[in-house]
Short mmCIF file of C-alpha atoms in Angstrom, two decimals:
data_model
loop_
_atom_site.label_atom_id
_atom_site.label_comp_id
_atom_site.label_asym_id
_atom_site.label_seq_id
_atom_site.Cartn_x
_atom_site.Cartn_y
_atom_site.Cartn_z
CA MET A 1 7.04 -44.90 51.00
CA HIS A 2 3.28 -44.40 50.80
CA CYS A 3 2.05 -42.68 47.64
CA ASP A 4 0.58 -39.78 49.68
CA PHE A 5 4.14 -38.63 50.40
CA GLN A 6 5.57 -39.21 46.92
CA ASP A 7 3.92 -36.21 45.28
CA ASP A 8 3.64 -32.67 46.68
CA PRO A 9 2.20 -30.56 43.84
CA PHE A 10 1.74 -27.49 46.07
CA GLY A 11 5.15 -27.70 47.78
CA ILE A 12 3.67 -27.63 51.30
CA LEU A 13 5.16 -30.78 52.81
CA PRO A 14 8.49 -30.46 54.62
CA PRO A 15 11.10 -33.10 53.76
CA LEU A 16 10.32 -36.26 55.74
CA ASN A 17 13.79 -36.27 57.31
CA GLN A 18 13.01 -32.84 58.82
CA MET A 19 9.75 -33.86 60.50
CA HIS A 20 10.34 -34.56 64.20
CA HIS A 21 9.12 -33.89 67.73
CA SER A 22 10.37 -34.45 71.26
CA LEU A 23 7.44 -36.44 72.66
CA PRO A 24 8.44 -39.89 74.00
CA LEU A 25 5.74 -41.72 72.03
CA ARG A 26 5.41 -45.47 71.76
CA SER A 27 3.11 -47.51 69.56
CA ILE A 28 0.70 -49.68 71.54
CA TYR A 29 1.01 -52.82 69.38
CA PRO A 30 4.70 -53.53 70.11
CA ALA A 31 4.13 -52.46 73.72
CA VAL A 32 1.42 -55.11 74.16
CA VAL A 33 2.10 -57.89 71.62
CA ASP A 34 5.79 -57.27 70.77
CA SER A 35 5.21 -56.41 67.09
CA GLU A 36 3.51 -53.76 65.00
CA ALA A 37 0.26 -54.56 63.23
CA THR A 38 1.22 -55.97 59.83
CA TYR A 39 -1.73 -54.40 58.03
CA THR A 40 -4.00 -51.48 58.82
CA ASN A 41 -4.60 -50.72 55.13
CA TYR A 42 -5.10 -53.24 52.35
CA THR A 43 -5.81 -51.95 48.84
CA GLN A 44 -4.69 -52.94 45.37
CA LYS A 45 -1.90 -50.33 45.41
CA PHE A 46 -0.77 -50.52 49.05
CA GLN A 47 -0.73 -53.22 51.72
CA GLY A 48 0.80 -52.29 55.05
CA THR A 49 0.55 -50.27 58.23
CA LEU A 50 -0.56 -46.65 58.04
CA ASP A 51 -2.42 -46.28 61.33
CA TYR A 52 -0.82 -46.21 64.75
CA ILE A 53 -2.07 -45.66 68.29
CA CYS A 54 0.70 -43.83 70.11
CA PHE A 55 0.98 -43.02 73.80
CA THR A 56 3.46 -41.82 76.39
CA GLN A 57 4.57 -44.44 78.88
CA ASN A 58 5.10 -41.90 81.65
CA SER A 59 1.32 -41.63 82.13
CA LEU A 60 -0.25 -44.64 80.40
CA ARG A 61 0.30 -48.38 80.15
CA GLY A 62 -0.97 -50.39 77.19
CA LEU A 63 -3.10 -53.35 78.29
CA ALA A 64 -4.68 -54.80 75.15
CA VAL A 65 -5.06 -54.27 71.40
CA SER A 66 -7.56 -55.42 68.80
CA ASN A 67 -6.75 -58.49 66.74
CA THR A 68 -5.10 -57.99 63.38
CA TYR A 69 -5.75 -59.83 60.14
CA SER A 70 -3.34 -62.13 58.33
CA TYR A 71 -2.35 -61.84 54.68
CA GLU A 72 -4.47 -64.91 53.94
CA GLU A 73 -7.57 -63.35 55.50
CA LEU A 74 -7.13 -60.03 53.73
CA SER A 75 -6.14 -61.42 50.34
CA ALA A 76 -9.35 -63.48 50.34
CA GLU A 77 -11.17 -60.11 50.27
CA THR A 78 -9.05 -58.97 47.25
CA ALA A 79 -8.94 -55.40 48.60
CA LEU A 80 -10.65 -53.20 51.16
CA PRO A 81 -13.31 -51.93 51.50
CA SER A 82 -15.12 -55.22 51.00
CA PRO A 83 -18.44 -56.84 51.94
CA THR A 84 -17.04 -57.66 55.41
CA GLN A 85 -14.79 -54.60 55.95
CA PRO A 86 -16.54 -51.24 55.38
CA SER A 87 -13.32 -49.19 55.10
CA ASP A 88 -9.93 -49.50 53.44
CA HIS A 89 -8.49 -48.98 56.94
CA ILE A 90 -8.76 -51.80 59.47
CA LEU A 91 -10.16 -50.86 62.86
CA THR A 92 -7.45 -50.61 65.54
CA VAL A 93 -8.30 -50.41 69.23
CA GLY A 94 -6.11 -50.00 72.29
CA VAL A 95 -6.93 -50.34 75.97
CA PHE A 96 -4.92 -48.28 78.47
CA ALA A 97 -4.50 -47.87 82.21
CA TYR A 98 -3.26 -44.73 83.90
CA THR A 99 0.08 -45.23 85.66
#
């Protein structure tokens, strides 16, 4: 679990197992390339996916997504942000068509 959800000093976050909605959302990466982006955040304390582009398939179709980076590429940077990546979050882009 990401560290943002591990501490709630003001007691304002509902329990994660009680957070839900009824929207039929799908992430664009598995819809287009059959797997989620491995990394959208790469820091010393956390390496993984935090950012998602979600859509409803009843009105949109995912056509393309931006390339992702491999562990080898990101570990060469040590951590983000870096001289080549201006943010600790990696840019994610999705292209859609109306259905």
